[in-house]
Amino acid sequence: MLHVKIPTRKEVIEEEKSKGKRIAAVYPIHYPRELFRVFNIQPVEVWGPPKTDTKKANAHLQSYICSVVQSGLSFYLEGYLDIVDLIVVPHSCDSLQGLGSIFKDFIKPKQELVTIYLPREKNKENVEFLANELKRIYKQLSQLCGFEPDDEKLMEEIKTEEKIDKLVFKFYKSRENLPLSSREFYTILRSREYLPPDKFKSILEYALLHASKGKLKKTGIVLSGLLPEPMDILDVIDDMDAFVAIDDMACCMRRVYGEGHSSDPFERIAERIVNGPPDPTKGNSFDERFEFIKSLADLTSAKGVIFYNVKFCEPEYFYHPILKEKLSKAQIRSLIIENDINEPLPQQTITRIKAFIEMIRESS
Amino acid sequence: MGVKDKIKYIFSYKIAGKLLIEYNTKKTFKNFKPPKNWRTDILAPSLRTGVYTKEIIAKHYLEGRYVSGVKPVAWVTSGAPIEILKALGFYILYPENHGALCGARKVALEISEEAEKKGYSIDICSYARTDIGATLSKKTPVGKLPKPDLLLCCTNICQTVLYWYRVLAEYYKVPLIVIDTPFVYDEAKEHDIEYVKKQLEASIEVSEKVAGKSLSFSKLKEVVRLSKMAAELWLEIMNANKNKPAPISVFDQFIHMAPIVEKRGDPETVDFYSKMLDEINERIKNGIGAIKNERKRVLWDNLPIWYKIRFLSEFLAENGVSVIASTYTNAWGELAPMMDIERPIESMAKTYVYPILNRGTGHKLKTMETMVKEFDLDGAILHSDRSCKPYSVGQMDQRLKLLNELGVAALLLEADHNDPRAFADEQIKSRLKAFMEMMD
């Protein structure tokens, strides 16, 4: 166990505000952190949050919209985002598309609303489109902030993010050597959702200092899905003398982008996002997703994959049957479970996870 | 192209099949009678030209049975830019339309369950489940669906189609063209249109390769011209409902929209809608309304509930409610003016970015408000469709605005376009009764 003090979102917002920074509340999933930072805007991501009372969102969204979007809207309507200066809604799925549209047309927040359209395929035209989309957002932000940072400054922010992505990857690779529970590991990792880069970097570096040579002698699992909420799922896995060795989650690994190549900063950010790890919301092929998940399992000692789905998340649903079949052919067992981020893990789910871990342990 | 396939195609479809269907149509048209159990006490007789809807659809699916190996086959999404494929001679199949047909014939559930058995969640779109179920089990009420040689998926109706077509591409191992259309929150930006244009241009090469021939731009222009003409006629048919009484119900439109979706770009479709418009104008001249006692005029928002069209149509007609305008059927006509025959690719890029489903919730509200005024409507039924999130998200705010700012009675009706498990007759009746009371 490590004693790492990680500030809360509230503490970060207050501190960054006191330094004169603007705060952007960012909904899932992909967005250009660098572009906001160069305007002295601190992005703080809104993934729900879990255990939110969604009554207020129920006045705008039907019951068949996922709890991440329901909670995200309720959180705003309850006034928890009053402190922020911008609201950013990336076009990740039909529900988030609807959320952005409802914000713009009906809720009309007092804050600036930024929407981002993310292209769905992985090719040159899409990089070009996203670069143009980023230039449009640059103009919007420069109007809001009253200044136009130059390409050099933007490139500096990009390189900072690229370095952090490398460090995050190293953190993943060291997972088995770190004396951390799965909950601790993901608490550290997910603090990137709201910490400034220097703070996040120092926490990671500190944690990495404690990497030992001996490996964890536990059963490794690949966790796939949107986010590990409620975090009790991580405890359930750990309680079985297992651990999350690596993940294919939207809030974590799917946003560890590679280095860009272009000398144009907008194109470089676009390259990073478009060519990043496969993600259902980007519409990647089954083969790309299978190869990626398999490579994650190969990189670690993971013996099985748990698809942990948020109820009503359509992009994830479509991939499950074929991925499960492909993994099975590759001798990798998998389990599909679904939950609502506002509900505790049902006993039935806990039993299924336990049975799955026992099964993969026995067969390995 | 196999000689055997071609002979079979010519004989079974081109000669025997087509002749038989056309003969039946002529006979039915001549001795026209409304279908059995048609409630002539509350409804106008069904449209006589409706026999041609059946003919067009019957021919389409019959051709599908024998077309493999004769023409290249493409499966496409309902909002896809099909003009290029049409000009290249593809046989085009719309899985959504096939899904709707399965829904209307009440076999969608059985077919969807085939997909559910394989692990597809009950919470994914019921069209997708029906199509994947049909793909896995080969079950279909039309005999046989041709295997695709190419898949064309356009995201201007939802993101769901992207994942759905990935499943199809995985299953059929054929090329998938994705036309990604940026969502229009207010107005499309220049780079949005340019992006779609580039994708359309890139799609030509892939389509030509599959078709084994080059695209003729004069043929493309001709297809665009026919497509535009049919869409304009369709728009005129819908606008005829500004008359009182309204001559054609939205439930009829749901049935007769099949050709504008799956046969646009064909000369027969233009002829068909031209005939239908004549019949509708005749109805207007004779003061014939879609329902006998048009007491209230109502709008329908979102997809139809395919397996309950008759139930809804009769229940509402019994109570003097005529459903006469729809954002859904309107979608296949409203963009017709944007098509430019002389600049097909450029105008397609723009047109296909602007369908109502690819536009913001505020735009849909404006469309409904315009319809309320132009069609002199008393109320709106907003079908909150579990299977169609992009259409349904925003309806709760839209309903309130219609109610509070326009003073129009508005009902949110929870159901699903193809899954009957989401529909309870008595519950729906009592919701509709309360809605009718609101209008009185």
mmCIF file of C-alpha atoms in Angstrom, chain B residues 6-285:
data_model
loop_
_atom_site.group_PDB
_atom_site.id
_atom_site.type_symbol
_atom_site.label_atom_id
_atom_site.label_comp_id
_atom_site.label_asym_id
_atom_site.label_seq_id
_atom_site.Cartn_x
_atom_site.Cartn_y
_atom_site.Cartn_z
ATOM 1 C CA LYS B 6 -28.616 -15.112 -65.132
ATOM 2 C CA ILE B 7 -31.060 -17.578 -66.702
ATOM 3 C CA LYS B 8 -32.720 -18.137 -63.366
ATOM 4 C CA TYR B 9 -32.907 -14.368 -62.799
ATOM 5 C CA ILE B 10 -34.391 -13.700 -66.232
ATOM 6 C CA PHE B 11 -36.922 -16.451 -66.038
ATOM 7 C CA SER B 12 -37.950 -16.319 -62.369
ATOM 8 C CA TYR B 13 -37.846 -12.571 -61.900
ATOM 9 C CA LYS B 14 -37.782 -10.722 -65.205
ATOM 10 C CA ILE B 15 -40.330 -12.882 -67.000
ATOM 11 C CA ALA B 16 -42.511 -15.097 -64.823
ATOM 12 C CA GLY B 17 -42.304 -13.276 -61.502
ATOM 13 C CA LYS B 18 -42.722 -9.766 -62.798
ATOM 14 C CA LEU B 19 -45.521 -10.700 -65.166
ATOM 15 C CA LEU B 20 -47.406 -12.508 -62.450
ATOM 16 C CA ILE B 21 -47.066 -9.608 -60.030
ATOM 17 C CA GLU B 22 -48.104 -7.088 -62.668
ATOM 18 C CA TYR B 23 -51.065 -9.221 -63.700
ATOM 19 C CA ASN B 24 -52.204 -9.435 -60.067
ATOM 20 C CA THR B 25 -51.834 -5.696 -59.649
ATOM 21 C CA LYS B 26 -53.917 -4.970 -62.708
ATOM 22 C CA LYS B 27 -56.608 -7.397 -61.563
ATOM 23 C CA THR B 28 -56.679 -5.973 -58.038
ATOM 24 C CA PHE B 29 -56.684 -2.410 -59.308
ATOM 25 C CA LYS B 30 -59.549 -3.119 -61.681
ATOM 26 C CA ASN B 31 -61.711 -4.850 -59.073
ATOM 27 C CA PHE B 32 -60.439 -2.697 -56.279
ATOM 28 C CA LYS B 33 -61.866 -3.392 -52.834
ATOM 29 C CA PRO B 34 -60.416 -2.291 -49.497
ATOM 30 C CA PRO B 35 -58.668 -5.114 -47.652
ATOM 31 C CA LYS B 36 -60.749 -7.488 -45.542
ATOM 32 C CA ASN B 37 -61.736 -6.106 -42.144
ATOM 33 C CA TRP B 38 -61.006 -2.569 -43.299
ATOM 34 C CA ARG B 39 -63.026 -0.295 -40.995
ATOM 35 C CA THR B 40 -64.902 1.667 -43.655
ATOM 36 C CA ASP B 41 -67.201 2.928 -40.911
ATOM 37 C CA ILE B 42 -64.422 5.128 -39.552
ATOM 38 C CA LEU B 43 -61.752 5.203 -42.264
ATOM 39 C CA ALA B 44 -61.737 6.289 -45.885
ATOM 40 C CA PRO B 45 -61.319 3.347 -48.257
ATOM 41 C CA SER B 46 -57.665 2.480 -48.596
ATOM 42 C CA LEU B 47 -55.846 4.216 -51.451
ATOM 43 C CA ARG B 48 -56.358 2.457 -54.730
ATOM 44 C CA THR B 49 -52.832 3.298 -55.804
ATOM 45 C CA GLY B 50 -51.716 1.366 -52.740
ATOM 46 C CA VAL B 51 -51.824 -1.753 -54.916
ATOM 47 C CA TYR B 52 -48.756 -0.328 -56.675
ATOM 48 C CA THR B 53 -46.930 -0.017 -53.340
ATOM 49 C CA LYS B 54 -47.400 -3.753 -52.965
ATOM 50 C CA GLU B 55 -46.289 -4.312 -56.526
ATOM 51 C CA ILE B 56 -43.103 -2.278 -56.161
ATOM 52 C CA ILE B 57 -42.156 -3.949 -52.895
ATOM 53 C CA ALA B 58 -43.068 -7.436 -54.090
ATOM 54 C CA LYS B 59 -40.924 -6.970 -57.216
ATOM 55 C CA HIS B 60 -38.087 -5.564 -55.160
ATOM 56 C CA TYR B 61 -37.897 -8.541 -52.818
ATOM 57 C CA LEU B 62 -38.537 -11.013 -55.620
ATOM 58 C CA GLU B 63 -35.614 -9.553 -57.543
ATOM 59 C CA GLY B 64 -33.573 -9.893 -54.341
ATOM 60 C CA ARG B 65 -34.170 -13.647 -54.342
ATOM 61 C CA TYR B 66 -32.548 -14.150 -57.723
ATOM 62 C CA VAL B 67 -30.169 -11.227 -58.042
ATOM 63 C CA SER B 68 -27.022 -12.735 -56.501
ATOM 64 C CA GLY B 69 -24.421 -13.295 -59.171
ATOM 65 C CA VAL B 70 -26.346 -11.141 -61.661
ATOM 66 C CA LYS B 71 -26.061 -7.654 -60.197
ATOM 67 C CA PRO B 72 -23.806 -6.427 -57.408
ATOM 68 C CA VAL B 73 -25.734 -6.238 -54.144
ATOM 69 C CA ALA B 74 -25.381 -3.478 -51.554
ATOM 70 C CA TRP B 75 -26.968 -3.303 -48.126
ATOM 71 C CA VAL B 76 -27.393 0.277 -47.032
ATOM 72 C CA THR B 77 -28.726 2.385 -44.166
ATOM 73 C CA SER B 78 -31.963 4.271 -44.766
ATOM 74 C CA GLY B 79 -30.337 7.696 -44.979
ATOM 75 C CA ALA B 80 -27.419 6.585 -47.116
ATOM 76 C CA PRO B 81 -26.431 8.378 -50.319
ATOM 77 C CA ILE B 82 -27.439 5.582 -52.679
ATOM 78 C CA GLU B 83 -27.328 7.555 -55.910
ATOM 79 C CA ILE B 84 -23.769 6.455 -56.724
ATOM 80 C CA LEU B 85 -24.615 2.797 -56.167
ATOM 81 C CA LYS B 86 -27.790 3.106 -58.171
ATOM 82 C CA ALA B 87 -25.885 4.643 -61.078
ATOM 83 C CA LEU B 88 -23.462 1.716 -60.911
ATOM 84 C CA GLY B 89 -26.320 -0.764 -61.240
ATOM 85 C CA PHE B 90 -26.356 -2.160 -57.712
ATOM 86 C CA TYR B 91 -29.360 -3.974 -56.322
ATOM 87 C CA ILE B 92 -29.926 -2.106 -53.072
ATOM 88 C CA LEU B 93 -31.356 -3.635 -49.933
ATOM 89 C CA TYR B 94 -32.356 -1.634 -46.857
ATOM 90 C CA PRO B 95 -32.135 -3.791 -43.731
ATOM 91 C CA GLU B 96 -34.172 -1.165 -41.856
ATOM 92 C CA ASN B 97 -37.016 -1.528 -44.343
ATOM 93 C CA HIS B 98 -36.787 -5.266 -44.130
ATOM 94 C CA GLY B 99 -36.916 -4.843 -40.344
ATOM 95 C CA ALA B 100 -40.025 -2.677 -40.659
ATOM 96 C CA LEU B 101 -41.621 -5.265 -42.901
ATOM 97 C CA CYS B 102 -40.866 -7.948 -40.311
ATOM 98 C CA GLY B 103 -42.416 -5.655 -37.687
ATOM 99 C CA ALA B 104 -45.560 -5.019 -39.721
ATOM 100 C CA ARG B 105 -45.884 -8.752 -40.457
ATOM 101 C CA LYS B 106 -45.415 -9.416 -36.728
ATOM 102 C CA VAL B 107 -42.409 -11.698 -37.110
ATOM 103 C CA ALA B 108 -39.780 -9.250 -35.844
ATOM 104 C CA LEU B 109 -39.802 -10.630 -32.328
ATOM 105 C CA GLU B 110 -39.151 -14.199 -33.414
ATOM 106 C CA ILE B 111 -36.285 -13.049 -35.640
ATOM 107 C CA SER B 112 -34.835 -10.679 -33.026
ATOM 108 C CA GLU B 113 -34.719 -13.516 -30.556
ATOM 109 C CA GLU B 114 -32.303 -15.293 -32.879
ATOM 110 C CA ALA B 115 -29.881 -12.406 -32.322
ATOM 111 C CA GLU B 116 -30.612 -12.271 -28.602
ATOM 112 C CA LYS B 117 -29.809 -15.989 -28.334
ATOM 113 C CA LYS B 118 -26.363 -15.200 -29.738
ATOM 114 C CA GLY B 119 -25.725 -12.590 -27.079
ATOM 115 C CA TYR B 120 -27.040 -9.378 -28.633
ATOM 116 C CA SER B 121 -28.567 -7.318 -25.877
ATOM 117 C CA ILE B 122 -32.281 -6.675 -25.736
ATOM 118 C CA ASP B 123 -31.342 -3.027 -25.232
ATOM 119 C CA ILE B 124 -29.876 -2.520 -28.689
ATOM 120 C CA CYS B 125 -31.989 -1.141 -31.544
ATOM 121 C CA SER B 126 -34.766 -3.560 -32.515
ATOM 122 C CA TYR B 127 -34.118 -3.009 -36.244
ATOM 123 C CA ALA B 128 -30.526 -4.077 -35.676
ATOM 124 C CA ARG B 129 -31.642 -7.106 -33.696
ATOM 125 C CA THR B 130 -34.128 -8.040 -36.415
ATOM 126 C CA ASP B 131 -31.499 -7.694 -39.118
ATOM 127 C CA ILE B 132 -28.756 -9.512 -37.237
ATOM 128 C CA GLY B 133 -31.306 -12.204 -36.318
ATOM 129 C CA ALA B 134 -32.272 -12.550 -39.996
ATOM 130 C CA THR B 135 -28.613 -12.718 -40.972
ATOM 131 C CA LEU B 136 -27.857 -15.427 -38.420
ATOM 132 C CA SER B 137 -30.993 -17.524 -38.916
ATOM 133 C CA LYS B 138 -31.908 -16.724 -42.559
ATOM 134 C CA LYS B 139 -35.472 -16.225 -41.349
ATOM 135 C CA THR B 140 -37.388 -13.657 -43.363
ATOM 136 C CA PRO B 141 -40.977 -13.203 -44.492
ATOM 137 C CA VAL B 142 -39.762 -12.387 -48.034
ATOM 138 C CA GLY B 143 -38.319 -15.790 -48.811
ATOM 139 C CA LYS B 144 -34.651 -14.987 -49.098
ATOM 140 C CA LEU B 145 -32.395 -11.969 -48.786
ATOM 141 C CA PRO B 146 -29.450 -11.648 -51.172
ATOM 142 C CA LYS B 147 -25.989 -11.701 -49.614
ATOM 143 C CA PRO B 148 -24.338 -8.276 -49.835
ATOM 144 C CA ASP B 149 -21.220 -7.630 -51.915
ATOM 145 C CA LEU B 150 -20.872 -4.209 -50.335
ATOM 146 C CA LEU B 151 -22.133 -2.444 -47.220
ATOM 147 C CA LEU B 152 -22.792 1.279 -47.119
ATOM 148 C CA CYS B 153 -23.378 2.865 -43.767
ATOM 149 C CA CYS B 154 -24.115 6.545 -43.279
ATOM 150 C CA THR B 155 -24.161 7.920 -39.747
ATOM 151 C CA ASN B 156 -26.679 10.673 -40.554
ATOM 152 C CA ILE B 157 -29.468 8.744 -38.823
ATOM 153 C CA CYS B 158 -27.612 7.447 -35.762
ATOM 154 C CA GLN B 159 -24.326 6.030 -34.544
ATOM 155 C CA THR B 160 -25.980 2.655 -33.996
ATOM 156 C CA VAL B 161 -25.752 1.867 -37.700
ATOM 157 C CA LEU B 162 -21.983 2.026 -37.499
ATOM 158 C CA TYR B 163 -21.756 -0.789 -34.952
ATOM 159 C CA TRP B 164 -24.555 -2.713 -36.646
ATOM 160 C CA TYR B 165 -22.784 -2.584 -40.028
ATOM 161 C CA ARG B 166 -19.529 -3.608 -38.378
ATOM 162 C CA VAL B 167 -21.376 -6.777 -37.300
ATOM 163 C CA LEU B 168 -22.604 -7.296 -40.872
ATOM 164 C CA ALA B 169 -19.116 -6.691 -42.296
ATOM 165 C CA GLU B 170 -17.710 -9.228 -39.862
ATOM 166 C CA TYR B 171 -20.347 -11.764 -40.799
ATOM 167 C CA TYR B 172 -20.340 -11.316 -44.582
ATOM 168 C CA LYS B 173 -16.642 -10.398 -44.975
ATOM 169 C CA VAL B 174 -17.382 -7.734 -47.579
ATOM 170 C CA PRO B 175 -16.146 -4.127 -47.861
ATOM 171 C CA LEU B 176 -17.835 -1.577 -45.647
ATOM 172 C CA ILE B 177 -18.069 2.045 -46.747
ATOM 173 C CA VAL B 178 -18.721 4.448 -43.895
ATOM 174 C CA ILE B 179 -19.993 7.909 -44.729
ATOM 175 C CA ASP B 180 -19.507 9.749 -41.475
ATOM 176 C CA THR B 181 -21.684 12.851 -41.257
ATOM 177 C CA PRO B 182 -20.836 15.359 -38.513
ATOM 178 C CA PHE B 183 -23.805 16.167 -36.309
ATOM 179 C CA VAL B 184 -25.339 19.560 -37.024
ATOM 180 C CA TYR B 185 -26.009 21.387 -33.739
ATOM 181 C CA ASP B 186 -27.085 24.540 -35.605
ATOM 182 C CA GLU B 187 -25.617 24.945 -39.099
ATOM 183 C CA ALA B 188 -23.152 22.644 -40.854
ATOM 184 C CA LYS B 189 -19.662 24.105 -41.122
ATOM 185 C CA GLU B 190 -17.731 24.260 -44.359
ATOM 186 C CA HIS B 191 -15.300 21.578 -43.179
ATOM 187 C CA ASP B 192 -18.234 19.281 -42.323
ATOM 188 C CA ILE B 193 -19.517 19.382 -45.892
ATOM 189 C CA GLU B 194 -16.018 19.063 -47.329
ATOM 190 C CA TYR B 195 -15.422 16.009 -45.129
ATOM 191 C CA VAL B 196 -18.581 14.291 -46.397
ATOM 192 C CA LYS B 197 -17.772 15.230 -49.984
ATOM 193 C CA LYS B 198 -14.326 13.636 -49.723
ATOM 194 C CA GLN B 199 -15.843 10.469 -48.311
ATOM 195 C CA LEU B 200 -18.381 10.332 -51.132
ATOM 196 C CA GLU B 201 -15.609 10.741 -53.676
ATOM 197 C CA ALA B 202 -13.569 8.023 -51.986
ATOM 198 C CA SER B 203 -16.599 5.727 -51.955
ATOM 199 C CA ILE B 204 -16.781 5.815 -55.760
ATOM 200 C CA GLU B 205 -13.555 3.867 -56.184
ATOM 201 C CA VAL B 206 -14.598 1.120 -53.762
ATOM 202 C CA SER B 207 -18.072 0.869 -55.283
ATOM 203 C CA GLU B 208 -16.676 0.750 -58.831
ATOM 204 C CA LYS B 209 -14.325 -2.044 -57.835
ATOM 205 C CA VAL B 210 -17.182 -4.110 -56.422
ATOM 206 C CA ALA B 211 -19.448 -3.314 -59.383
ATOM 207 C CA GLY B 212 -16.675 -4.047 -61.868
ATOM 208 C CA LYS B 213 -17.396 -0.920 -63.882
ATOM 209 C CA SER B 214 -16.824 2.813 -63.904
ATOM 210 C CA LEU B 215 -19.308 5.372 -62.749
ATOM 211 C CA SER B 216 -21.005 7.292 -65.527
ATOM 212 C CA PHE B 217 -21.625 10.852 -64.384
ATOM 213 C CA SER B 218 -24.488 11.282 -66.814
ATOM 214 C CA LYS B 219 -26.127 8.214 -65.282
ATOM 215 C CA LEU B 220 -25.489 9.630 -61.811
ATOM 216 C CA LYS B 221 -27.154 12.899 -62.793
ATOM 217 C CA GLU B 222 -30.137 10.987 -64.107
ATOM 218 C CA VAL B 223 -30.459 9.040 -60.849
ATOM 219 C CA VAL B 224 -30.210 12.262 -58.837
ATOM 220 C CA ARG B 225 -32.872 13.819 -61.064
ATOM 221 C CA LEU B 226 -35.254 10.904 -60.501
ATOM 222 C CA SER B 227 -34.473 10.805 -56.819
ATOM 223 C CA LYS B 228 -35.227 14.508 -56.490
ATOM 224 C CA MET B 229 -38.447 14.211 -58.504
ATOM 225 C CA ALA B 230 -39.752 11.358 -56.378
ATOM 226 C CA ALA B 231 -38.882 13.215 -53.156
ATOM 227 C CA GLU B 232 -40.657 16.335 -54.414
ATOM 228 C CA LEU B 233 -43.776 14.331 -55.229
ATOM 229 C CA TRP B 234 -43.642 12.689 -51.835
ATOM 230 C CA LEU B 235 -43.422 16.123 -50.217
ATOM 231 C CA GLU B 236 -46.420 17.257 -52.237
ATOM 232 C CA ILE B 237 -48.405 14.230 -51.077
ATOM 233 C CA MET B 238 -47.631 15.045 -47.466
ATOM 234 C CA ASN B 239 -48.426 18.710 -47.927
ATOM 235 C CA ALA B 240 -51.828 17.776 -49.335
ATOM 236 C CA ASN B 241 -52.785 17.151 -45.716
ATOM 237 C CA LYS B 242 -52.950 20.893 -45.143
ATOM 238 C CA ASN B 243 -56.421 20.487 -46.609
ATOM 239 C CA LYS B 244 -59.400 19.788 -44.385
ATOM 240 C CA PRO B 245 -60.231 17.013 -44.083
ATOM 241 C CA ALA B 246 -56.732 15.624 -44.570
ATOM 242 C CA PRO B 247 -56.789 13.052 -47.387
ATOM 243 C CA ILE B 248 -54.098 10.605 -46.209
ATOM 244 C CA SER B 249 -53.247 9.550 -42.688
ATOM 245 C CA VAL B 250 -49.712 9.252 -41.414
ATOM 246 C CA PHE B 251 -50.367 5.544 -40.907
ATOM 247 C CA ASP B 252 -51.009 5.295 -44.665
ATOM 248 C CA GLN B 253 -47.864 7.326 -45.292
ATOM 249 C CA PHE B 254 -45.850 4.850 -43.211
ATOM 250 C CA ILE B 255 -46.962 2.083 -45.558
ATOM 251 C CA HIS B 256 -46.575 4.019 -48.797
ATOM 252 C CA MET B 257 -43.209 5.520 -47.966
ATOM 253 C CA ALA B 258 -41.434 2.223 -48.729
ATOM 254 C CA PRO B 259 -40.691 3.171 -52.382
ATOM 255 C CA ILE B 260 -39.264 6.599 -51.497
ATOM 256 C CA VAL B 261 -36.879 4.911 -49.095
ATOM 257 C CA GLU B 262 -35.820 1.877 -51.057
ATOM 258 C CA LYS B 263 -36.590 2.707 -54.667
ATOM 259 C CA ARG B 264 -35.638 6.334 -55.013
ATOM 260 C CA GLY B 265 -33.724 7.016 -58.182
ATOM 261 C CA ASP B 266 -35.996 4.672 -60.192
ATOM 262 C CA PRO B 267 -38.415 5.977 -62.854
ATOM 263 C CA GLU B 268 -41.161 3.634 -61.522
ATOM 264 C CA THR B 269 -41.050 5.440 -58.193
ATOM 265 C CA VAL B 270 -41.702 8.777 -59.863
ATOM 266 C CA ASP B 271 -44.641 7.259 -61.783
ATOM 267 C CA PHE B 272 -45.997 5.701 -58.646
ATOM 268 C CA TYR B 273 -46.002 8.883 -56.554
ATOM 269 C CA SER B 274 -47.379 10.809 -59.465
ATOM 270 C CA LYS B 275 -50.368 8.407 -59.602
ATOM 271 C CA MET B 276 -50.766 8.583 -55.847
ATOM 272 C CA LEU B 277 -50.801 12.371 -55.933
ATOM 273 C CA ASP B 278 -53.559 12.273 -58.556
ATOM 274 C CA GLU B 279 -55.656 10.037 -56.344
ATOM 275 C CA ILE B 280 -55.075 12.263 -53.349
ATOM 276 C CA ASN B 281 -56.031 15.360 -55.315
ATOM 277 C CA GLU B 282 -59.177 13.523 -56.336
ATOM 278 C CA ARG B 283 -59.920 12.892 -52.678
ATOM 279 C CA ILE B 284 -59.403 16.576 -51.876
ATOM 280 C CA LYS B 285 -61.769 17.527 -54.715
#
